[in-house]
Coordinates of C-alpha atoms (C1' of nucleotides) in Angstrom, one line a residue:
Chain A
X1 CA -22.7 5.7 3.0
X2 CA -19.6 4.2 4.6
X3 CA -18.0 1.6 2.4
X4 CA -17.7 -2.0 3.8
X5 CA -15.7 -4.8 2.3
X6 CA -15.7 -8.6 2.8
X7 CA -12.8 -10.8 1.9
X8 CA -13.7 -14.4 1.3
X9 CA -10.8 -16.8 1.1
X10 CA -10.8 -20.6 0.7
X11 CA -8.8 -22.3 3.4
X12 CA -5.8 -24.1 1.9
X13 CA -7.6 -24.1 -1.5
X14 CA -5.6 -26.6 -3.4
X15 CA -5.5 -29.1 -0.6
X16 CA -9.2 -28.6 0.0
X17 CA -10.0 -29.3 -3.7
X18 CA -8.1 -32.6 -3.5
X19 CA -10.0 -33.6 -0.3
X20 CA -13.4 -32.7 -1.8
X21 CA -13.0 -35.5 -4.4
X22 CA -10.9 -37.9 -2.4
X23 CA -12.5 -38.2 1.1
X24 CA -9.9 -40.6 2.2
X25 CA -7.6 -37.6 2.5
X26 CA -9.8 -36.0 5.2
X27 CA -8.1 -35.9 8.5
X28 CA -4.7 -36.8 7.0
X29 CA -1.8 -34.3 6.4
X30 CA -2.0 -33.2 2.8
X31 CA 0.1 -30.8 0.8
X32 CA 0.0 -29.8 -2.8
X33 CA 3.3 -29.4 -4.7
X34 CA 4.4 -26.7 -7.1
X35 CA 5.2 -27.5 -10.7
X36 CA 7.7 -30.2 -11.1
X37 CA 6.7 -31.4 -7.6
X38 CA 9.2 -28.9 -6.4
X39 CA 8.0 -27.4 -3.2
X40 CA 4.9 -27.1 -1.0
X41 CA 2.5 -24.4 -2.1
X42 CA -0.6 -25.5 -0.1
X43 CA -0.9 -27.3 3.2
X44 CA -4.0 -28.4 5.1
X45 CA -4.1 -27.9 8.9
X46 CA -2.8 -31.4 9.6
X47 CA 0.2 -30.7 7.4
X48 CA 0.8 -27.3 9.1
X49 CA 0.7 -29.1 12.5
X50 CA 3.5 -31.4 11.3
X51 CA 5.6 -28.2 10.7
X52 CA 5.6 -28.3 6.9
X53 CA 6.5 -24.7 5.8
X54 CA 5.1 -22.8 2.8
X55 CA 7.6 -23.2 0.0
X56 CA 9.5 -26.0 1.6
X57 CA 11.2 -28.3 -0.9
X58 CA 9.5 -31.7 -1.3
X59 CA 12.8 -33.6 -0.9
X60 CA 13.1 -32.3 2.6
X61 CA 9.8 -33.9 3.5
X62 CA 10.7 -37.5 3.0
X63 CA 10.6 -38.4 6.6
X64 CA 7.1 -36.9 7.1
X65 CA 6.0 -38.9 4.0
X66 CA 7.3 -42.1 5.3
X67 CA 6.7 -41.8 9.0
X68 CA 3.7 -39.5 9.4
X69 CA 1.6 -40.4 6.3
X70 CA 2.1 -36.9 4.7
X71 CA 0.3 -37.0 1.3
X72 CA 1.9 -35.1 -1.6
X73 CA -0.4 -34.2 -4.5
X74 CA 1.0 -32.7 -7.7
X75 CA -0.7 -29.5 -8.7
X76 CA -3.8 -30.0 -10.8
X77 CA -4.7 -26.6 -12.1
X78 CA -7.5 -27.8 -14.3
X79 CA -9.3 -28.9 -11.2
X80 CA -8.4 -25.8 -9.1
X81 CA -9.4 -23.4 -11.9
X82 CA -12.8 -25.0 -12.3
X83 CA -13.4 -25.2 -8.5
X84 CA -12.5 -21.5 -8.4
X85 CA -15.1 -20.7 -11.0
X86 CA -17.7 -22.5 -8.9
X87 CA -16.6 -20.7 -5.8
X88 CA -17.0 -17.3 -7.5
X89 CA -20.4 -18.3 -8.8
X90 CA -21.6 -19.1 -5.2
X91 CA -20.3 -15.7 -4.1
X92 CA -22.1 -14.0 -6.9
X93 CA -25.3 -15.5 -5.6
X94 CA -24.7 -13.7 -2.3
X95 CA -23.6 -10.2 -3.5
X96 CA -24.1 -8.2 -6.6
X97 CA -20.5 -6.9 -6.5
X98 CA -17.9 -9.6 -6.4
X99 CA -14.3 -9.0 -7.5
X100 CA -12.1 -12.1 -7.8
X101 CA -8.7 -11.2 -6.5
X102 CA -6.9 -14.5 -7.0
X103 CA -7.8 -18.1 -7.6
X104 CA -8.9 -18.6 -4.1
X105 CA -10.2 -15.3 -2.8
X106 CA -12.5 -12.4 -3.7
X107 CA -13.7 -9.1 -2.3
X108 CA -17.4 -8.4 -1.9
X109 CA -19.1 -5.1 -1.5
X110 CA -21.2 -5.2 1.6
X111 CA -22.0 -1.5 1.8
X112 CA -25.5 -0.9 3.1
X113 CA -26.2 -4.5 3.8
X114 CA -26.4 -4.0 7.5
X115 CA -29.9 -2.6 7.3
X116 CA -31.0 -6.2 6.3
X117 CA -28.7 -8.5 8.2
X118 CA -25.8 -8.2 10.6
X119 CA -22.4 -8.4 9.0
X120 CA -21.5 -11.5 11.0
X121 CA -24.7 -13.4 10.0
X122 CA -24.2 -12.5 6.4
X123 CA -20.6 -13.8 6.6
X124 CA -21.9 -17.1 7.9
X125 CA -24.6 -17.3 5.1
X126 CA -21.8 -16.9 2.5
X127 CA -19.6 -19.4 4.2
X128 CA -22.5 -22.0 4.4
X129 CA -23.5 -21.5 0.8
X130 CA -20.0 -21.9 -0.6
X131 CA -19.7 -25.1 1.5
X132 CA -23.0 -26.4 0.2
X133 CA -22.3 -25.6 -3.5
X134 CA -18.6 -26.6 -3.7
X135 CA -17.6 -28.5 -0.5
X136 CA -14.9 -25.9 0.1
X137 CA -14.3 -24.4 3.5
X138 CA -13.8 -20.6 3.5
X139 CA -13.2 -17.8 6.0
X140 CA -14.8 -14.3 5.8
X141 CA -13.3 -11.1 7.0
X142 CA -15.4 -7.9 7.0
X143 CA -14.1 -4.3 7.5
X144 CA -14.1 -0.7 6.2
X145 CA -11.0 -1.1 4.0
X146 CA -9.5 -3.9 1.9
X147 CA -6.4 -4.1 4.1
X148 CA -8.5 -4.4 7.3
X149 CA -10.7 -7.0 5.6
X150 CA -7.6 -9.0 4.9
X151 CA -6.6 -8.7 8.5
X152 CA -10.1 -9.8 9.6
X153 CA -9.9 -12.8 7.3
X154 CA -6.5 -13.6 8.8
X155 CA -8.0 -13.5 12.3
X156 CA -10.9 -15.7 11.2
X157 CA -8.4 -18.3 10.0
X158 CA -6.2 -18.0 13.1
X159 CA -8.8 -18.2 15.9
X160 CA -11.2 -21.2 15.7
X161 CA -13.5 -19.5 18.2
X162 CA -14.6 -17.1 15.4
X163 CA -16.0 -20.0 13.5
X164 CA -14.5 -18.6 10.3
X165 CA -16.1 -15.1 10.3
X166 CA -14.8 -11.9 11.7
X167 CA -16.6 -8.6 11.7
X168 CA -14.0 -5.9 12.1
X169 CA -16.2 -2.8 11.4
X170 CA -15.7 -1.7 15.0
X171 CA -12.6 0.3 15.8
X172 CA -12.0 -1.1 19.2
X173 CA -11.9 -4.6 17.7
X174 CA -9.6 -3.4 14.9
X175 CA -7.1 -2.0 17.3
X176 CA -7.2 -5.1 19.5
X177 CA -6.5 -7.4 16.5
X178 CA -3.9 -5.0 15.1
X179 CA -2.0 -5.1 18.4
X180 CA -1.8 -8.9 18.2
X181 CA -0.5 -8.9 14.6
X182 CA 3.2 -8.5 13.7
X183 CA 3.7 -6.0 10.8
X184 CA 4.9 -8.8 8.5
X185 CA 1.5 -10.3 8.5
X186 CA -0.2 -7.1 7.3
X187 CA -1.2 -7.1 3.6
X188 CA 1.4 -5.1 1.7
X189 CA 4.2 -5.5 4.2
X190 CA 6.7 -8.2 3.2
X191 CA 9.9 -9.5 4.7
X192 CA 12.1 -6.5 3.6
X193 CA 9.7 -3.8 4.8
X194 CA 9.0 -5.5 8.1
X195 CA 12.7 -5.7 8.9
X196 CA 13.1 -2.0 8.1
X197 CA 10.1 -1.1 10.2
X198 CA 11.3 -3.1 13.1
X199 CA 14.6 -1.3 13.0
X200 CA 12.6 1.9 13.6
X201 CA 10.7 0.3 16.5
X202 CA 7.5 -0.6 14.6
X203 CA 6.7 -4.2 15.3
X204 CA 2.9 -4.6 15.4
X205 CA 0.1 -3.6 13.1
X206 CA -1.2 -1.2 15.8
X207 CA 2.2 0.7 15.9
X208 CA 2.1 0.9 12.1
X209 CA -1.5 2.2 12.2
X210 CA -0.5 4.9 14.7
X211 CA 2.5 6.0 12.7
X212 CA 2.4 9.4 10.9
X213 CA 1.5 8.7 7.2
X214 CA 3.6 11.7 6.0
X215 CA 6.6 10.4 8.0
X216 CA 6.0 6.9 6.5
X217 CA 5.9 8.3 3.0
X218 CA 9.2 10.1 3.5
X219 CA 11.0 7.1 4.9
X220 CA 9.3 4.4 2.9
X221 CA 7.0 5.0 0.0
X222 CA 3.5 6.0 -1.1
X223 CA 2.6 2.3 -1.0
X224 CA 3.3 2.0 2.7
X225 CA 1.6 5.3 3.4
X226 CA -1.6 3.9 1.8
X227 CA -1.3 0.8 4.0
X228 CA -1.2 3.0 7.1
X229 CA -4.3 4.9 6.0
X230 CA -6.1 1.6 5.3
X231 CA -5.3 0.3 8.7
X232 CA -7.1 3.4 10.1
X233 CA -10.2 2.4 8.1
X234 CA -9.7 4.8 5.2
X235 CA -10.0 2.8 2.0
X236 CA -7.3 3.5 -0.5
X237 CA -7.5 0.4 -2.7
X238 CA -10.9 1.7 -3.9
X239 CA -10.4 0.2 -7.3
X240 CA -10.5 -3.3 -5.8
X241 CA -14.2 -3.7 -6.6
X242 CA -13.8 -2.3 -10.1
X243 CA -13.5 -4.4 -13.2
X244 CA -10.0 -5.8 -13.4
X245 CA -7.8 -3.7 -15.7
X246 CA -6.5 -5.4 -18.9
X247 CA -3.3 -7.3 -18.4
X248 CA 0.0 -5.5 -19.1
X249 CA 2.2 -8.4 -19.6
X250 CA 2.0 -12.2 -20.2
X251 CA 4.7 -14.4 -18.9
X252 CA 5.1 -18.1 -19.7
X253 CA 7.9 -19.9 -18.1
X254 CA 8.5 -23.2 -16.3
X255 CA 11.5 -24.8 -14.8
X256 CA 12.5 -28.0 -16.5
X257 CA 11.6 -31.5 -15.2
X258 CA 15.3 -32.3 -15.6
X259 CA 18.2 -30.0 -16.6
X260 CA 18.6 -29.1 -20.3
X261 CA 22.1 -29.2 -21.8
X262 CA 21.4 -29.2 -25.6
X263 CA 20.2 -26.3 -27.7
X264 CA 17.5 -28.4 -29.5
X265 CA 15.7 -29.2 -26.3
X266 CA 16.0 -25.6 -25.3
X267 CA 14.5 -24.4 -28.5
X268 CA 11.7 -26.9 -28.3
X269 CA 10.8 -25.6 -24.8
X270 CA 11.0 -21.9 -25.9
X271 CA 8.7 -22.7 -28.8
X272 CA 6.3 -24.4 -26.5
X273 CA 6.1 -21.3 -24.2
X274 CA 5.9 -19.0 -27.1
X275 CA 2.9 -20.8 -28.5
X276 CA 1.2 -20.7 -25.0
X277 CA 1.9 -17.0 -24.7
X278 CA 0.4 -16.3 -28.1
X279 CA -2.7 -18.3 -27.2
X280 CA -3.0 -16.2 -23.9
X281 CA -2.5 -13.0 -25.9
X282 CA -5.2 -13.9 -28.4
X283 CA -7.5 -14.8 -25.4
X284 CA -7.1 -11.2 -24.2
X285 CA -7.8 -10.0 -27.8
X286 CA -4.6 -8.1 -27.9
X287 CA -1.4 -7.8 -29.9
X288 CA 2.1 -7.3 -28.4
X289 CA 4.8 -4.9 -29.5
X290 CA 7.6 -6.2 -27.3
X291 CA 8.9 -9.7 -26.6
X292 CA 11.7 -10.9 -24.4
X293 CA 13.2 -14.3 -23.5
X294 CA 15.0 -15.3 -20.4
X295 CA 17.0 -18.4 -19.5
X296 CA 18.9 -19.5 -16.5
X297 CA 20.7 -22.3 -14.6
X298 CA 19.5 -23.3 -11.2
X299 CA 20.0 -20.5 -8.7
X300 CA 20.7 -23.1 -6.0
X301 CA 23.9 -24.4 -7.7
X302 CA 27.0 -23.0 -6.3
X303 CA 29.0 -22.8 -9.5
X304 CA 28.6 -22.6 -13.3
X305 CA 25.7 -20.2 -13.1
X306 CA 24.3 -18.4 -16.0
X307 CA 21.2 -16.2 -16.3
X308 CA 20.4 -13.7 -19.0
X309 CA 17.6 -12.1 -21.0
X310 CA 17.2 -10.4 -24.3
X311 CA 14.2 -8.5 -25.7
X312 CA 13.1 -7.1 -29.1
X313 CA 10.7 -4.4 -30.1
X314 CA 8.7 -6.0 -32.9
X315 CA 8.6 -4.3 -36.2
X316 CA 4.8 -4.7 -36.2
X317 CA 2.5 -5.6 -33.3
X318 CA 1.3 -9.2 -33.6
X319 CA -0.6 -12.0 -31.8
X320 CA 0.5 -14.7 -34.3
X321 CA 2.1 -17.6 -32.6
X322 CA 4.4 -18.2 -35.6
X323 CA 5.8 -14.6 -35.4
X324 CA 6.2 -14.8 -31.7
X325 CA 7.9 -18.2 -31.9
X326 CA 10.3 -17.1 -34.6
X327 CA 11.5 -14.1 -32.6
X328 CA 11.6 -16.1 -29.4
X329 CA 13.8 -18.8 -31.0
X330 CA 16.1 -16.1 -32.5
X331 CA 16.5 -14.6 -29.1
X332 CA 17.1 -17.9 -27.4
X333 CA 19.8 -18.8 -29.9
X334 CA 21.6 -15.5 -29.0
X335 CA 21.2 -16.2 -25.3
X336 CA 22.4 -19.8 -25.4
X337 CA 25.9 -20.6 -24.1
X338 CA 27.3 -24.1 -24.4
X339 CA 28.3 -26.0 -21.3
X340 CA 25.6 -25.0 -18.8
X341 CA 22.9 -27.1 -17.2
X342 CA 19.9 -24.9 -17.8
X343 CA 16.9 -25.3 -15.5
X344 CA 14.5 -22.7 -16.8
X345 CA 13.4 -20.7 -19.8
X346 CA 10.6 -18.3 -20.3
X347 CA 9.0 -15.6 -22.5
X348 CA 7.5 -12.3 -21.6
X349 CA 5.1 -10.4 -23.9
X350 CA 4.3 -6.7 -23.3
X351 CA 3.5 -3.3 -24.9
X352 CA 0.0 -4.5 -25.7
X353 CA -2.1 -2.9 -28.5
X354 CA -5.6 -3.3 -29.7
X355 CA -5.6 -5.3 -33.0
X356 CA -6.1 -3.2 -36.1
X357 CA -5.2 0.1 -34.2
X358 CA -1.7 0.3 -35.7
X359 CA -0.2 0.4 -39.1
X360 CA 0.6 -3.2 -40.1
X361 CA 3.4 -4.5 -42.3
X362 CA 3.4 -2.2 -45.4
X363 CA 4.4 -5.1 -47.6
X364 CA 1.9 -7.6 -46.5
X365 CA -1.2 -8.3 -48.4
X366 CA -4.5 -7.7 -46.6
X367 CA -5.8 -11.2 -47.7
X368 CA -2.7 -12.8 -46.2
X369 CA -3.3 -11.0 -42.9
X370 CA -6.9 -12.3 -42.8
X371 CA -5.8 -15.8 -43.6
X372 CA -3.2 -15.7 -40.8
X373 CA -5.7 -14.5 -38.3
X374 CA -8.2 -17.2 -39.4
X375 CA -5.4 -19.8 -38.9
X376 CA -4.9 -18.7 -35.3
X377 CA -8.6 -18.7 -34.5
X378 CA -8.9 -22.2 -35.9
X379 CA -5.8 -23.3 -34.0
X380 CA -7.2 -22.0 -30.7
X381 CA -10.6 -23.5 -31.4
X382 CA -9.2 -27.0 -32.1
X383 CA -7.0 -26.9 -29.0
X384 CA -9.9 -25.7 -26.8
X385 CA -12.2 -28.5 -28.0
X386 CA -9.7 -31.4 -28.4
X387 CA -7.4 -30.5 -25.5
X388 CA -4.3 -28.4 -25.1
X389 CA -1.5 -29.0 -27.7
X390 CA -3.7 -31.2 -29.9
X391 CA -2.3 -29.1 -32.7
X392 CA 1.3 -27.7 -32.3
X393 CA 4.1 -26.3 -34.4
X394 CA 6.8 -28.5 -35.6
X395 CA 9.5 -26.7 -33.6
X396 CA 7.7 -27.7 -30.3
X397 CA 8.0 -31.4 -31.1
X398 CA 11.2 -32.9 -30.0
X399 CA 12.0 -36.5 -29.1
X400 CA 13.8 -35.6 -25.9
X401 CA 11.0 -34.3 -23.7
X402 CA 13.0 -34.4 -20.5
X403 CA 12.3 -30.7 -20.0
X404 CA 8.6 -31.3 -19.5
X405 CA 7.0 -31.0 -16.1
X406 CA 7.2 -33.8 -13.5
X407 CA 3.8 -34.5 -11.9
X408 CA 4.0 -37.8 -10.2
X409 CA 0.9 -37.6 -8.0
X410 CA -1.5 -35.9 -10.3
X411 CA -5.2 -36.3 -9.4
X412 CA -7.9 -36.8 -12.1
X413 CA -9.5 -33.8 -13.7
X414 CA -12.7 -34.6 -11.8
X415 CA -14.8 -31.7 -13.1
X416 CA -13.4 -31.0 -16.6
X417 CA -12.8 -34.3 -18.3
X418 CA -15.7 -36.7 -19.0
X419 CA -13.6 -39.8 -18.3
X420 CA -12.6 -38.5 -14.9
X421 CA -16.0 -37.7 -13.5
X422 CA -16.2 -39.4 -10.1
X423 CA -18.8 -42.1 -9.5
X424 CA -20.7 -42.6 -6.3
X425 CA -21.5 -46.1 -5.1
X426 CA -24.7 -46.5 -3.1
Chain B
dT1 C1' 19.5 -36.2 -7.3
dC2 C1' 15.5 -32.9 -5.7
dT3 C1' 14.1 -25.8 -4.3
dG4 C1' 7.1 -22.7 -8.6
dG5 C1' 4.8 -19.5 -11.8
dG6 C1' 2.5 -15.4 -12.9
dG7 C1' 1.4 -11.0 -11.9
dT8 C1' 1.3 -5.7 -10.1
dC9 C1' 3.1 -1.2 -8.8
dC10 C1' 6.7 2.2 -7.7
dT11 C1' 11.1 4.5 -8.0
dA12 C1' 15.6 5.8 -9.5
dG13 C1' 18.4 7.0 -13.1
dG14 C1' 19.8 7.6 -17.9
dA15 C1' 18.7 9.4 -22.5
dC16 C1' 17.0 12.9 -24.9
dC17 C1' 14.8 17.3 -25.9
dC18 C1' 14.2 22.3 -25.8
Chain C
dT1 C1' 38.1 27.9 -11.4
dC2 C1' 33.9 28.5 -13.9
dT3 C1' 30.2 24.3 -17.3
dG4 C1' 21.7 25.4 -17.0
dG5 C1' 17.3 23.8 -15.8
dG6 C1' 13.4 21.4 -16.5
dG7 C1' 10.5 18.2 -18.6
dT8 C1' 9.3 13.5 -20.6
dC9 C1' 10.0 8.9 -21.7
dC10 C1' 11.9 4.5 -21.0
dT11 C1' 14.0 0.7 -18.6
dA12 C1' 15.8 -2.0 -14.8
dG13 C1' 15.3 -3.3 -10.5
dG14 C1' 13.1 -3.9 -6.1
dA15 C1' 9.2 -4.8 -3.4
dC16 C1' 5.0 -6.9 -2.9
dC17 C1' 1.0 -10.3 -3.8
dC18 C1' -1.2 -15.2 -4.3

DNA sequence: TCTGGGGTCCTAGGACCC
DNA sequence: TCTGGGGTCCTAGGACCC
């Protein structure tokens, strides 16, 4: 049976979450800022109409804030993460095969569904159910390959007449929409590739679809070749509906709320990220064999720039936050150069192993190992019940917390903290 | 003054081995 | 002047995604 995919994607997810719980935002231009209130990462349609660009720095938007009532929300990942979970639950009520692809989108397997209901009607049912359960507006794109489903979703967002659902299982419709779509808007074609394609005379999705896959492979890569095949309705990302593979790396990094110029603050921040990374690693039930630390000054400064990274293959795989922190602090000391205004530090864990599968430290005592593991389990449990960072390591605590994130317009954790649950007045 | 964070996959090139 | 060939593994870097 011919495979059919649906892509369900929340419209301006973060901004939509804010509006669901604060109806005074409805109809006003709203954006959600990245960490440190740095730049715009989500815009509702009113904000897009004002001309706010994705990734635009907040300091460039002052005039819109003052004159046009643009509302800037700090990012509230506790809220968005929980709303995402509810969104996925609603999708699971519609289809037995749901594969979350990111916080605000998921692929559904619609193969064979047409004998029961038309694709378009099904799309509307999903859209209505998500709206009813979560208050979030979504668009649905339906097609014979994931890349075309992405394109269909894009079309549903772009053309209001579609009412948020586009069925692109028909080849004539595929080609019509492809001819209206610049290559840069095709999934998998970014700014670099679209420039190179344009230099060869390929400007639209249709021209790309009609290119010879072998020729594309020779001049670009196997990745672009797959995109070409997908645009012709041949699914290549067939693993998209499979269970997501285990993570291969864990990165924890954040730019500082304000620049860091002393080693103590830097080490406190490194320790903080190292603990977080250890926590994530244990959440995956894995140990890591390789660890690296990177630090840098702002890439937007013209002078006095410094960026560097160092890694270490661990003598024994570990998921113990104390081990990870100790190595991370060592590396950070080696990376540190006096006299710079640092704006970022981060840690990267990789080379994952299954706990117990490898030879452990020859000199350690088995009882000690069990005790260490129990300590980490207890630590994670306390922090999960009492809230993040309820228990921390001494190194993380530092009187100067200027490196911590700025979030000046943070909304309440409406769905994940008892004290923040909204009340309805009748 | 102020410009995000967390991922994936692929490829080229070097080190090393026989 | 002439100086092998082929395979694997690892890493860095580039491109993409949301």
